[in-house]
Short mmCIF file of C-alpha atoms and ligand atoms in Angstrom, two decimals:
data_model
loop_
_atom_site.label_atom_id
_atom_site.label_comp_id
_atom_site.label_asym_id
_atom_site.label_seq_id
_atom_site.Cartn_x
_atom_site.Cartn_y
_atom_site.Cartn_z
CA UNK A 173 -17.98 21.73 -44.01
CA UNK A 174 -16.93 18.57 -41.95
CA UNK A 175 -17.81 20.19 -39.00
CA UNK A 176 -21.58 19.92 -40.06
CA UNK A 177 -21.49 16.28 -39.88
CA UNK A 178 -20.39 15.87 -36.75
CA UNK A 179 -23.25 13.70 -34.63
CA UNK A 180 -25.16 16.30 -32.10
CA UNK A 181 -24.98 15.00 -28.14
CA UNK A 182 -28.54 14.05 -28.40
CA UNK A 183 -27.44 11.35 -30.98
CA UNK A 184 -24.76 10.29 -29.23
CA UNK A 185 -26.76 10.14 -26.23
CA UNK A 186 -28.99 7.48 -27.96
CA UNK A 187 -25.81 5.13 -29.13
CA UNK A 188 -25.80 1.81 -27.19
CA UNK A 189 -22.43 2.65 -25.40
CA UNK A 190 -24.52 5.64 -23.99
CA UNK A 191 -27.61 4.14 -23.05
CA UNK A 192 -25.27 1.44 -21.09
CA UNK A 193 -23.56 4.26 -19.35
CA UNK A 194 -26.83 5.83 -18.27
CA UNK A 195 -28.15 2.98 -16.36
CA UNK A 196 -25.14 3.92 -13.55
CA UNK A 197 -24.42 7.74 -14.35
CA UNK A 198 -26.14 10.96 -14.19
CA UNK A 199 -26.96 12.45 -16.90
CA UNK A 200 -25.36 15.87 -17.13
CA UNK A 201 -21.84 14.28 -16.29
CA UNK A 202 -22.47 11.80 -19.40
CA UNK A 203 -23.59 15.03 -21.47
CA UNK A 204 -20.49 17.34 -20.61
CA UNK A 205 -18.33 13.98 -21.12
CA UNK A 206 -20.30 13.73 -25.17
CA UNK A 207 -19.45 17.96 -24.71
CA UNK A 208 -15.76 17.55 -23.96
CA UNK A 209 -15.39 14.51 -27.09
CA UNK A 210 -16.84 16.43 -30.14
CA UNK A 211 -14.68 19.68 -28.88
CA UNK A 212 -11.24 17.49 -29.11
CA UNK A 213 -12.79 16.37 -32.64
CA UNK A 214 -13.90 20.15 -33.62
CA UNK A 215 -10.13 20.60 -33.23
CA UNK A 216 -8.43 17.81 -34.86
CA UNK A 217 -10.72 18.74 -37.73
CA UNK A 218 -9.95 22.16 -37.93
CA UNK A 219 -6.18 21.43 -38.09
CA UNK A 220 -6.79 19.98 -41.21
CA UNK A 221 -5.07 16.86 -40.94
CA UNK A 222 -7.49 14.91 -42.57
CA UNK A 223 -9.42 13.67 -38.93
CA UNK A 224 -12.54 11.47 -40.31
CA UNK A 225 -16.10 12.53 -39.25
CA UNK A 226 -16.60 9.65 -36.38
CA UNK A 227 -20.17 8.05 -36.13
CA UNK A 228 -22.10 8.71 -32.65
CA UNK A 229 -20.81 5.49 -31.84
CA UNK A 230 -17.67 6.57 -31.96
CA UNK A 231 -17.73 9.87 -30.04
CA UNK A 232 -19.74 7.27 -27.29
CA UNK A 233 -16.36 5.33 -27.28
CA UNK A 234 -14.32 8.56 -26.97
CA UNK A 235 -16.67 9.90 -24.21
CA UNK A 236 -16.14 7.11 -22.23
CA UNK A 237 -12.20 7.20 -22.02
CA UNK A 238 -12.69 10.71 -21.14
CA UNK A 239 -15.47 10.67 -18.29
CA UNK A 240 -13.08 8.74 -16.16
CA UNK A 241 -10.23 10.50 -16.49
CA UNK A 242 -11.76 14.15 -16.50
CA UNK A 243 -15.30 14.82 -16.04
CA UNK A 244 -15.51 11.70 -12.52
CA UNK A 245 -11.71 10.72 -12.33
CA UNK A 246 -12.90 7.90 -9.86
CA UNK A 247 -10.01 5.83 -8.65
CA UNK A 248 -9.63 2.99 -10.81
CA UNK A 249 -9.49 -0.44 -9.65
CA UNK A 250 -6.28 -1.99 -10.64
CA UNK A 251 -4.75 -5.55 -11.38
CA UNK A 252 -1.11 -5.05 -9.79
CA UNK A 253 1.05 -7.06 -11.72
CA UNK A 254 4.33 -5.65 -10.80
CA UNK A 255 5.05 -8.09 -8.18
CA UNK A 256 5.41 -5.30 -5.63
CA UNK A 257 3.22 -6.94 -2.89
CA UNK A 258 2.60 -4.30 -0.33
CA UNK A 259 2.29 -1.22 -3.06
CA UNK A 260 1.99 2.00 -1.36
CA UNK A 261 1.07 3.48 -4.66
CA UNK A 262 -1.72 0.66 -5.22
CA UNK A 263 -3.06 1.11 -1.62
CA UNK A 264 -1.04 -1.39 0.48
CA UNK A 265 -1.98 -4.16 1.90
CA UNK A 266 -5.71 -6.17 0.62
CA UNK A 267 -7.93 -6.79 3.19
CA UNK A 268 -9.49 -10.14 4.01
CA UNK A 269 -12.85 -11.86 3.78
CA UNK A 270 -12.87 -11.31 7.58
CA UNK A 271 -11.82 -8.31 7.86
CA UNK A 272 -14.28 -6.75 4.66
CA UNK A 273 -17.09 -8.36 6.12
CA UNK A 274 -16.75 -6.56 9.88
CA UNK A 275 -16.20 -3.47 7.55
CA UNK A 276 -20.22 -4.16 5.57
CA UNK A 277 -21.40 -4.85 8.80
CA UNK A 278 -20.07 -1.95 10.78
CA UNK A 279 -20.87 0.76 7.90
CA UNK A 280 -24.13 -0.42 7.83
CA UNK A 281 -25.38 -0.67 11.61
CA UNK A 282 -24.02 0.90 14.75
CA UNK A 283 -21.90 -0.27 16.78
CA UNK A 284 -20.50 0.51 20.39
CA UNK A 285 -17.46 2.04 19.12
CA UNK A 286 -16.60 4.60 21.68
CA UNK A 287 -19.21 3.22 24.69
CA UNK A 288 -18.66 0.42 26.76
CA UNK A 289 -21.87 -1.76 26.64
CA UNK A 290 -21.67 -3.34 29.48
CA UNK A 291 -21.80 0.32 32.05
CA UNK A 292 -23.13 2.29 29.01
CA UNK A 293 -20.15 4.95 29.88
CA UNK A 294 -18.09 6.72 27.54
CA UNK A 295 -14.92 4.61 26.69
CA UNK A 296 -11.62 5.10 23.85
CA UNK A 297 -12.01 3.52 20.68
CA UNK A 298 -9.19 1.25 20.61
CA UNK A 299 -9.35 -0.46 23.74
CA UNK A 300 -10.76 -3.37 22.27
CA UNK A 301 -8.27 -3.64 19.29
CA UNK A 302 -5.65 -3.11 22.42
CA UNK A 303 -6.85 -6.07 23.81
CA UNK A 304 -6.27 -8.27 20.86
CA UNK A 305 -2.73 -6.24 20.62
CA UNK A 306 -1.75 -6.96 23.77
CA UNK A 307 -2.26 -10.72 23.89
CA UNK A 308 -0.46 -11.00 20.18
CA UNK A 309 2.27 -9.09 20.95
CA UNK A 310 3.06 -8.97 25.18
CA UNK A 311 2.90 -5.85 25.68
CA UNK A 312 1.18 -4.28 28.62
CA UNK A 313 -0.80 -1.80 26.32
CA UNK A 314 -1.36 -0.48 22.77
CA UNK A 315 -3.32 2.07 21.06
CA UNK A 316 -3.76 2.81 17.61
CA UNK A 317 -3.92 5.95 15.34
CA UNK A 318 -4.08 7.09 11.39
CA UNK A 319 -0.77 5.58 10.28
CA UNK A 320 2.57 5.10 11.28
CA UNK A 321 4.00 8.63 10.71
CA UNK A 322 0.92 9.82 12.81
CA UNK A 323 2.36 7.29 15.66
CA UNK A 324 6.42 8.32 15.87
CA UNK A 325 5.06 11.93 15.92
CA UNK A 326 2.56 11.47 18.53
CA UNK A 327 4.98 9.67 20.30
CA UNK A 328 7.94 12.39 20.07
CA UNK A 329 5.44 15.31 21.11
CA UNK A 330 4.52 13.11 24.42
CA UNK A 331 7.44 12.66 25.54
CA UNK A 332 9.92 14.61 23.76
CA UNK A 333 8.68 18.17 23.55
CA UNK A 334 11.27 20.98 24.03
CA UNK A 335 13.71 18.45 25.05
CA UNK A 336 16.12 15.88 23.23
CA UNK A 337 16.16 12.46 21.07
CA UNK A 338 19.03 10.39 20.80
CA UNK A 339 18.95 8.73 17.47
CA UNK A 340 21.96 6.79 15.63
CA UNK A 341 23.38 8.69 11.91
CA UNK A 342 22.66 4.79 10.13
CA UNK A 343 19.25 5.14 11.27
CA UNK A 344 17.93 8.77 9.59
CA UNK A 345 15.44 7.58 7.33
CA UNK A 346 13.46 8.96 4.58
CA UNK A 347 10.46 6.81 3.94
CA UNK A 348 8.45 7.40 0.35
CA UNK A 349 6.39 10.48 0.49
CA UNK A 350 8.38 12.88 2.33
CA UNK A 351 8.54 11.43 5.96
CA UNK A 352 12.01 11.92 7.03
CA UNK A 353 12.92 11.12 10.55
CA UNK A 354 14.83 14.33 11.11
CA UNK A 355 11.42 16.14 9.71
CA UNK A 356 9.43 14.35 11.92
CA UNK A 357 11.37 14.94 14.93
CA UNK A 358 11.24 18.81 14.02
CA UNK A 359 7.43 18.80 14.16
CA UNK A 360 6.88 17.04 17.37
CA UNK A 361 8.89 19.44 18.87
CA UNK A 362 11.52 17.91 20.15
CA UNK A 363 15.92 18.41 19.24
CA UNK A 364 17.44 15.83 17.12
CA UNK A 365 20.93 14.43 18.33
CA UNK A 366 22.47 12.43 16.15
CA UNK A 367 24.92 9.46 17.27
CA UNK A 368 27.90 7.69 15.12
CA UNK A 369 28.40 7.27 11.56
CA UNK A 370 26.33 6.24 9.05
CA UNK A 371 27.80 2.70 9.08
CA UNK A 372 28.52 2.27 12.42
CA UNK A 373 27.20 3.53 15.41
CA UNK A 374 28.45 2.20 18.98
CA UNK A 375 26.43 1.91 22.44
CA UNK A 376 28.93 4.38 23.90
CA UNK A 377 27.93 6.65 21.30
CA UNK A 378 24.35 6.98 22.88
CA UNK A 379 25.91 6.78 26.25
CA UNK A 380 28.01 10.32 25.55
CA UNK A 381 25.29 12.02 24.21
CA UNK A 382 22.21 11.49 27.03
CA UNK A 383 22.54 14.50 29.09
CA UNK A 384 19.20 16.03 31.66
CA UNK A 385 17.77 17.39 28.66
CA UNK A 386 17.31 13.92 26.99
CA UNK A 387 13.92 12.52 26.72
CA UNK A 388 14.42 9.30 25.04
CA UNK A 389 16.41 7.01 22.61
CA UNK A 390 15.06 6.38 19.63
CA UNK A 391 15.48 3.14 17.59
CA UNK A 392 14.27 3.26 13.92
CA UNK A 393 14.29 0.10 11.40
CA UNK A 394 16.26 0.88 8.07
CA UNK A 395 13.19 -0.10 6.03
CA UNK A 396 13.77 0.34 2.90
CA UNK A 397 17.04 0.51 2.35
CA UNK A 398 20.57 -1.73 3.85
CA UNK A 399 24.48 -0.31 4.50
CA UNK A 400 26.16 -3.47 4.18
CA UNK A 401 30.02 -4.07 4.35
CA UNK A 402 31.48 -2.45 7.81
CA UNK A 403 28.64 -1.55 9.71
CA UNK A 404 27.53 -1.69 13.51
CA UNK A 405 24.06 -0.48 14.63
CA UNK A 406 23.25 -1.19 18.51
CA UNK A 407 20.67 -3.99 19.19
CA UNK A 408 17.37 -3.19 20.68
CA UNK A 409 18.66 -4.85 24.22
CA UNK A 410 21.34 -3.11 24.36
CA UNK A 411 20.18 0.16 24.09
CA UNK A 412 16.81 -0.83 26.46
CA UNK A 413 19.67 -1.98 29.05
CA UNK A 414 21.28 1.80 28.43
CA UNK A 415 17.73 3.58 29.08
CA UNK A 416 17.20 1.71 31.76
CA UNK A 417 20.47 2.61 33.36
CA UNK A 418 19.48 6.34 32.66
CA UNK A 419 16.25 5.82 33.32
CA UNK A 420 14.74 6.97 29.62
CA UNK A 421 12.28 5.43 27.62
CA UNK A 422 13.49 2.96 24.60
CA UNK A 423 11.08 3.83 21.38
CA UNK A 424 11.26 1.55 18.23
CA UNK A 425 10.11 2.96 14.94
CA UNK A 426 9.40 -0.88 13.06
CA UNK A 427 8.24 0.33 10.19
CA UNK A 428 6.26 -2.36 8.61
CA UNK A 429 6.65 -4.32 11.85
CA UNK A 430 5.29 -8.26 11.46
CA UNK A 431 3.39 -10.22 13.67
CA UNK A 432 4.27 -13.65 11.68
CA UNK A 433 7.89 -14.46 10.75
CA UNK A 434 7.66 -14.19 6.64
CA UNK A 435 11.32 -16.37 6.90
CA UNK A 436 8.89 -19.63 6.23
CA UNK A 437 8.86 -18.00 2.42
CA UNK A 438 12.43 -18.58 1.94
CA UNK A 439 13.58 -15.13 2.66
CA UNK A 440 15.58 -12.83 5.28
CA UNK A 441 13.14 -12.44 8.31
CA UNK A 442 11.45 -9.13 8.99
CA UNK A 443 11.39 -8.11 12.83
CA UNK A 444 8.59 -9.23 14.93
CA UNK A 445 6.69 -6.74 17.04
CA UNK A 446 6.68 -9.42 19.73
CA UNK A 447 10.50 -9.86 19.74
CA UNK A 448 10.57 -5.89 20.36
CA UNK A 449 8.32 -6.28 23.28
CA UNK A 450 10.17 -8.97 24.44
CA UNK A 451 13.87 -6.90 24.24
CA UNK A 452 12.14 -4.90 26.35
CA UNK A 453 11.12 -1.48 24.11
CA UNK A 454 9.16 0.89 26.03
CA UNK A 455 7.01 1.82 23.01
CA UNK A 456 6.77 0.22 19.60
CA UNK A 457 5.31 1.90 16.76
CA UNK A 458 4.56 0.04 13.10
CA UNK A 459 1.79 0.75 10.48
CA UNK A 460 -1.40 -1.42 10.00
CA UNK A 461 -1.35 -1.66 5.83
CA UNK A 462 2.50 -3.23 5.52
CA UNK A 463 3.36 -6.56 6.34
CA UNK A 464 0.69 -6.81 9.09
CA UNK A 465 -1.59 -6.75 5.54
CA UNK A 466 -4.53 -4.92 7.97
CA UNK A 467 -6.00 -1.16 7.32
CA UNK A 468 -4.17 1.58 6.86
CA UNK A 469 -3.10 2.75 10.99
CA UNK A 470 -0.09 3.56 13.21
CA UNK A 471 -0.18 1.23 16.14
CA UNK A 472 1.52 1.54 19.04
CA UNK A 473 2.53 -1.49 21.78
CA UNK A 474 3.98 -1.03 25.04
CA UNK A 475 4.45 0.61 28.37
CA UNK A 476 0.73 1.19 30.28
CA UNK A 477 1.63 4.77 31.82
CA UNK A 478 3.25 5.98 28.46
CA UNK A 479 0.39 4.64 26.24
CA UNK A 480 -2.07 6.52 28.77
CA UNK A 481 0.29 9.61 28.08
CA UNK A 482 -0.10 9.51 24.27
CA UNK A 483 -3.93 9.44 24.65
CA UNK A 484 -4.36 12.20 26.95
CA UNK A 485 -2.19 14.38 24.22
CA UNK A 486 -5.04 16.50 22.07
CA UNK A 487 -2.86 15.30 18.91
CA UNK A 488 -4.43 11.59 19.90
CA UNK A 489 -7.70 12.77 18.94
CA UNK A 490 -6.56 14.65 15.81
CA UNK A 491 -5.26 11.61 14.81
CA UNK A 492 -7.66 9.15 15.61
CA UNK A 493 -9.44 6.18 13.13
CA UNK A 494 -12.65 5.57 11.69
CA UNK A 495 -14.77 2.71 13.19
CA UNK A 496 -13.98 0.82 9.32
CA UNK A 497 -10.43 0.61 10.18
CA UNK A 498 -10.86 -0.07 13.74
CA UNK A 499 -13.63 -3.11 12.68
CA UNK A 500 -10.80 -4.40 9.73
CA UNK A 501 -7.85 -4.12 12.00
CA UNK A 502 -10.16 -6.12 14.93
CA UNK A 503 -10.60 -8.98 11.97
CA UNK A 504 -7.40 -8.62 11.05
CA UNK A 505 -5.67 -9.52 14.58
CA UNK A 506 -8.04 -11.97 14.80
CA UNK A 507 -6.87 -14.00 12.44
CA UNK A 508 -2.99 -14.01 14.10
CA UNK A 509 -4.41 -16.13 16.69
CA UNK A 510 -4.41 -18.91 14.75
CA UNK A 511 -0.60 -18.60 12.62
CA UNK A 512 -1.99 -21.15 9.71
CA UNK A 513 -5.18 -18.85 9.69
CA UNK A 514 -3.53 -15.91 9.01
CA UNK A 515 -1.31 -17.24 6.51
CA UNK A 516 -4.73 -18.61 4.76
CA UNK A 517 -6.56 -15.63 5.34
CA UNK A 518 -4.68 -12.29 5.05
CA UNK A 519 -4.05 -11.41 1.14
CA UNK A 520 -0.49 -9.76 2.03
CA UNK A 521 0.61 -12.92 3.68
CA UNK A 522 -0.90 -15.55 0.93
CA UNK A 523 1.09 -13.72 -1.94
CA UNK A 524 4.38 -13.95 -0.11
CA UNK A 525 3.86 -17.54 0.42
CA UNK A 526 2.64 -18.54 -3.11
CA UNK A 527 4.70 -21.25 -4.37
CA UNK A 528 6.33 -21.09 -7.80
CA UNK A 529 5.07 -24.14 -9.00
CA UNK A 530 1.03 -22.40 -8.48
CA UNK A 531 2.73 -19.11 -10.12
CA UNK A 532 3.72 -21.15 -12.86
CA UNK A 533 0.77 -23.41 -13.38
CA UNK A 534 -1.64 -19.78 -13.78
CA UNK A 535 1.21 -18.59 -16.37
CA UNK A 536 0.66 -21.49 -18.36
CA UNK A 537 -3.19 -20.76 -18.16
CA UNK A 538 -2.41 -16.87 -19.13
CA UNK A 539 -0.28 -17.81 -21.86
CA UNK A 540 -3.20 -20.04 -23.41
CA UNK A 541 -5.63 -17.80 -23.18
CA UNK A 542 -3.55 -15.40 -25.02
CA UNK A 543 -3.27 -17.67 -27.71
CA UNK A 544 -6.91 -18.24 -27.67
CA UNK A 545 -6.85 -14.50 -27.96
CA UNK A 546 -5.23 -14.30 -31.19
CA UNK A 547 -2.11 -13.36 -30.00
CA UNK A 548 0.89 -14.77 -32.03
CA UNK A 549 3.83 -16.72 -29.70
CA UNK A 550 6.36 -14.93 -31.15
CA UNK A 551 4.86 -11.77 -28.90
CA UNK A 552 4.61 -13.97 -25.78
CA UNK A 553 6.30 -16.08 -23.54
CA UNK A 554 6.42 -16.83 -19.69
CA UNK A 555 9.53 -16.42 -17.71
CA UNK A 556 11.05 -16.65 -14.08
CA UNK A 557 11.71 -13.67 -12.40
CA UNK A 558 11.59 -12.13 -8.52
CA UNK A 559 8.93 -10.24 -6.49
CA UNK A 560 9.26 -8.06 -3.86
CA UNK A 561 7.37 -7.97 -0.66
CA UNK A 562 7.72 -3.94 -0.66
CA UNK A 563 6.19 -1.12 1.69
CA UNK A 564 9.50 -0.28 2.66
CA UNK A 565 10.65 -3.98 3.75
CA UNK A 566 13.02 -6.09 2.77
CA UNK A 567 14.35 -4.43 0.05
CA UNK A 568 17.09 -6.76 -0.51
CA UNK A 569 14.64 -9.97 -0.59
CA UNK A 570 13.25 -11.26 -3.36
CA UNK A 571 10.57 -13.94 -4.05
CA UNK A 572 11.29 -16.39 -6.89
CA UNK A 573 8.13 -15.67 -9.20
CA UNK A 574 6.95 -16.41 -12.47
CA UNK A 575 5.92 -13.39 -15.25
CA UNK A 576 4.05 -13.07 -18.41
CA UNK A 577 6.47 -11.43 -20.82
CA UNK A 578 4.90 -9.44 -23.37
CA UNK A 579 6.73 -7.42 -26.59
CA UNK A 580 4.83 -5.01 -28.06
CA UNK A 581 3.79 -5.06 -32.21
CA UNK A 582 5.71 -3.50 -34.69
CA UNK A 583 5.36 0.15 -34.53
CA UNK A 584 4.09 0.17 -30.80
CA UNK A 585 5.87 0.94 -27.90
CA UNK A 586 6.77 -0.49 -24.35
CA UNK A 587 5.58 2.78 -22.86
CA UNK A 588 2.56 3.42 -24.88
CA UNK A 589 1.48 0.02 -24.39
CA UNK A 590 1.78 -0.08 -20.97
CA UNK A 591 0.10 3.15 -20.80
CA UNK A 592 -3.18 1.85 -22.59
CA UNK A 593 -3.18 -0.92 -19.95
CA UNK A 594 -3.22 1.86 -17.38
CA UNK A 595 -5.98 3.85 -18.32
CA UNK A 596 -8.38 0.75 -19.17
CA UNK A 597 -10.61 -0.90 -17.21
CA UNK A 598 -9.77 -2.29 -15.20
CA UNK A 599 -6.60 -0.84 -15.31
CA UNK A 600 -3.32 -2.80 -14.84
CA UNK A 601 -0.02 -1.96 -13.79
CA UNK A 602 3.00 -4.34 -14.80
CA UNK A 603 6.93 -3.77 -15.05
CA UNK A 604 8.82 -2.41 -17.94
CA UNK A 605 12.26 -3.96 -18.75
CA UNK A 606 13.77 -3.42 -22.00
CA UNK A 607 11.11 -2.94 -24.87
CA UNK A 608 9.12 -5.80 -23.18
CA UNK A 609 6.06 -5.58 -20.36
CA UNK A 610 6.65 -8.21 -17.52
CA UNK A 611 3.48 -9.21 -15.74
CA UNK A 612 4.23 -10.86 -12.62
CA UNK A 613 1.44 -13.46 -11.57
CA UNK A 614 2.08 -13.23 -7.43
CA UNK A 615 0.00 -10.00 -6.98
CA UNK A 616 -2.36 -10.51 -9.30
CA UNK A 617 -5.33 -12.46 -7.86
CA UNK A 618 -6.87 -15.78 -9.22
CA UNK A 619 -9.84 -14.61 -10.05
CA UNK A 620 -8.12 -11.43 -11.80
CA UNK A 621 -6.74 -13.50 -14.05
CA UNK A 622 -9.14 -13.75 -17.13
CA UNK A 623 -9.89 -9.94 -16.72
CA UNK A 624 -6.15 -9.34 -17.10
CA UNK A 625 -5.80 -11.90 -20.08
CA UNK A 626 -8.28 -9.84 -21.81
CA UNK A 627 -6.99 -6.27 -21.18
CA UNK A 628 -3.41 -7.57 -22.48
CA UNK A 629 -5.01 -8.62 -25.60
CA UNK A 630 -6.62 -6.29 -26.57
CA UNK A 631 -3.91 -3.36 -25.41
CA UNK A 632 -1.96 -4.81 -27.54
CA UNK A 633 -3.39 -5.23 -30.66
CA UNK A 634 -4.20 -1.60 -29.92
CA UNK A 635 -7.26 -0.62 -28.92
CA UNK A 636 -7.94 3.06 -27.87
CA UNK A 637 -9.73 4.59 -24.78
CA UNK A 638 -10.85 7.75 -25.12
CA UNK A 639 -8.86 9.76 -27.65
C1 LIG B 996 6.52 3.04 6.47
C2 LIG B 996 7.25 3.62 7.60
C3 LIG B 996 6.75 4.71 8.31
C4 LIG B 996 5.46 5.37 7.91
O1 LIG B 996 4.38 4.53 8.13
P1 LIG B 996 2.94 4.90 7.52
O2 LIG B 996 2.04 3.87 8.09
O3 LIG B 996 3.08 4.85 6.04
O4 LIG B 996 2.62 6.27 7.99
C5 LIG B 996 7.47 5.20 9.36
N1 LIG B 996 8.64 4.67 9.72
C6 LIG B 996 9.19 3.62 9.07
C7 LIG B 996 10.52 3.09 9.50
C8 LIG B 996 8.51 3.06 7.99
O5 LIG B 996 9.04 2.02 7.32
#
C-alpha cells in the first residue's frame, strides 16, 4: 500500500526546507502545516490516479505553499506591477523614508501624543498635524480622523443631523467598497435633497431647494468616474457665494484631494486642497493614503468654530487615529514644505513623475535578466503602454509607461500563470490583456526589480507552491 510510504511529519520535520522554516516559526503551526500536506496526498492517492509517493522534501515544499495561505495567511508583501499607483487593493499610498522612520521611532518610545509638554495638560491629538495643515493649506483649522468616509460622516452628523443636505444628481457617488454618498448621508442622520440632472446641475437649482430645514450644501468631487459631453456642475465659488447669501456652510468632499499640482507629469490636474480653501469652502474633507501618498486618514481643513464642533461630537473619538498614523502623516506634511522635497521624497508622487526614458532603461535591464534566466525571446518582449494614478482620481489620465510583456508556454495559461505569481513570494500582481501578462515597471520599485525578474522566471517555467 502506497499509503505506507508516505514520509511521517517527524521526517519531514528534519528536511532542510523545514529546518529553514523553524528558525522563524513555531513549531506546532509548521507541524499542522506537514499535517494538512500528507492529508491532500492521502487523497490524491486514494483516488487512484496514479499520484507518486513524494519524498519528505517534497511534502516540505508542499507545506510551505500551504502554511501561508491556511494554517498563518499573513498578508503577503506584493510587487504591484499593474501600474495602478495609488491601489486601494495593494494598500494605497507607500510611505516615505521620513515618514517610516517617525513611525520606528514613535512605536518604540513614547511620545506626547495627547499632552502638551510644555503645561503638561491634557491636549487633542491632532493639533500638531493641524498646525502643519493649516500653514499648507490656509485654512484656519483642521483635524484629522480614520479615513475619508469617517470625515464626510462626521461632518454630516455635526452639522446635519435631523435636518437637510443639498447635494447636486452629477455628484452621487459610489466610491469602491460600498461608500455611496446617498448611504453616507443616511447614517449621519441627516435628509438627502438632490439638485439637477445628472449632467447638469445649475446654481438656481441649489438656490430652490435651501429652505429653514437646510443645514448645508454639499460639494463632492466625481472621483472616479467623468460625464463628459453636455454637462454643467456649479463651481466651488459659486456655490460658497450662495451659502453665504443663506448663511449655510459650503462642505467639499475632495476625495483624494492634492496638496501638489500632479499637472507637472503631463496630465489633467487634480484639485488642490489649497485652491478649496482659497474658494472659500467652509470645510474640506480628503483622505491621507491617495494622492497626498501619507497614512491611511480623513482630514479635514477649514472653518475654526466648525472644526471645534466636529471634535466635541463623541463620533470624533470613535473615529480617532493611532499615534503611527498621526507620526507618518506629521512626516508626511513635512515634506510639502519644500515642493521639490516632496516630489523626491513621497513614493506616490515619485511614480507619477517617473520619466519614460528611466521606465524604459529598467525594462531593458528586466528583459536581460530574463534572458539570463533562460527564458527564450520569443516569450518576452517590452512594450509602451499607460499607468494610472488610481484611488479614485483621474480616471481618464493616463501616464505614458513602459511594460514587460510576458506569454505564457505552451500548455499554460494567462490566468494560471498569473495566479502562481500571486501566491509566491513575494507575490506579484501584473495586468492581464489577451493571453499575455503585462508588467508595468512605474509601480514596481528599483530595488524590486531583481526579486520580480526572478519570480517571472520561474512562474513561468512552472514552478508550484504548495499543491
Ligand atoms: C476615496 C473617497 C472617499 C473615501 O475616502 P477613504 O479615505 O477611502 O475613506 C470619499 N469620497 C470621495 C469623493 C473619495 O474619492
Amino acid at each position: 500500500m502506497l499509503l505506507r510510504q508516505l514520509p511521517a511529519v517527524h521526517e519531514v520535520l528534519q528536511t532542510e526546507t523545514a529546518q529553514r522554516l523553524l528558525q522563524s516559526l513555531p513549531r506546532p503551526l509548521l507541524t499542522e502545516a506537514i499535517r494538512k500536506a500528507l492529508e491532500k496526498v492521502r487523497q490524491k492517492i486514494l483516488q487512484g490516479d496514479g499520484a507518486k509517493v513524494p519524498t519528505a522534501e517534497e511534502v516540505a515544499a508542499q507545506a510551505q505553499g500551504i502554511l501561508w495561505r491556511e494554517v498563518v495567511p499573513l498578508m503577503p508583501r506584493v510587487i504591484n506591477a499593474t501600474g495602478i499607483i495609488v491601489h486601494t487593493g495593494l494598500g494605497r499610498s507607500l510611505l516615505s523614508q521620513r515618514a517610516v522612520q517617525r513611525i520606528v521611532e514613535v512605536a518604540t518610545h513614547p511620545c506626547a501624543l495627547e499632552v502638551d509638554e510644555v503645561t503638561g495638560e491634557r491636549s487633542f491629538r491632532d493639533l500638531r498635524v493641524e498646525k502643519l495643515l493649516c500653514l499648507l493649506t490656509g485654512a484656519e483649522a483642521a483635524t484629522v480622523v480614520n479615513n475619508n468616509a469617517a470625515a464626510v460622516l462626521l461632518i454630516l452628523n455635526t452639522l446635519a443631523e435631523g435636518r437637510e443636505v443639498i447635494v447636486s444628481r452629477g455628484e452621487l457617488v459610489e466610491i469602491g467598497g460600498s461608500f455611496r454618498i446617498p448611504e453616507i448621508l443616511r447614517k449621519s442622520g441627516a435628509t438627502l435633497v438632490e439638485v439637477g440632472t445628472t449632467n447638469k446641475t445649475r446654481l438656481s437649482d441649489y438656490e430652490r431647494a435651501i429652505t429653514e430645514r437646510t443645514a448645508l450644501l454639499l460639494k463632492v468631487h466625481q472621483s472616479n468616474f467623468r460625464i463628459i459631453g453636455f454637462t454643467e456642475q456649479v463651481r466651488l465659488e459659486e456655490l460658497v457665494a450662495l451659502g453665504r447669501k443663506h448663511n449655510l456652510p459650503v462642505v467639499e468632499d475632495l476625495g483624494s484631494g492634492a496638496l501638489a499640482d500632479v499637472s507637472r507629469a503631463g496630465i489633467e490636474k487634480e484639485p488642490l486642497v489649497q485652491e478649496s480653501v482659497k474658494a472659500g469652502a467652509d470645510l474640506v474633507s480628503f483622505s491621507g493614503d491617495k494622492l497626498l501618498g501619507g497614512p491611511q486618514a480623513g482630514i479635514v481643513v477649514g472653518r475654526k468654530e466648525l472644526i471645534a464642533q466636529l471634535r466635541r461630537n463623541p463620533l470624533y473619538r470613535a473615529f480617532r487615529c493611532d499615534k503611527l498614523t498621526f507620526a507618518a502623516l506629521e512626516a508626511t506634511l513635512l515634506s510639502y514644505f519644500d515642493e521639490e522635497a516632496a516630489w523626491r521624497e513621497i513614493p506616490t508622487l515619485q511614480q507619477i513623475s517617473l520619466s519614460q526614458t528611466e521606465l524604459k532603461r529598467r525594462g531593458r535591464k528586466v528583459v536581460r535578466w530574463l534572458e539570463r534566466l533562460g527564458m527564450p525571446k520569443e516569450a518576452m518582449s517590452l512594450r509602451p503602454s499607460t499607468s494610472q494614478v488610481g484611488g479614485g482620481a483621474l480616471p481618464d489620465q493616463f501616464l505614458p509607461t513602459w511594460c514587460i510583456v510576458i506569454t505564457p508556454r505552451e500548455g499554460d495559461s494567462a490566468e494560471a500563470l498569473a495566479q502562481r505569481l500571486r501566491v509566491g513570494n513575494p507575490s506579484v500582481f501584473c495586468r492581464i490583456q489577451k493571453d499575455t501578462l503585462w508588467f508595468d515597471l512605474r509601480t514596481v520599485l528599483p530595488e524590486e526589480l531583481r526579486e520580480l525578474t526572478e519570480r517571472i522566471a520561474a512562474a513561468w517555467q512552472g514552478e508550484r507552491v504548495g499543491m
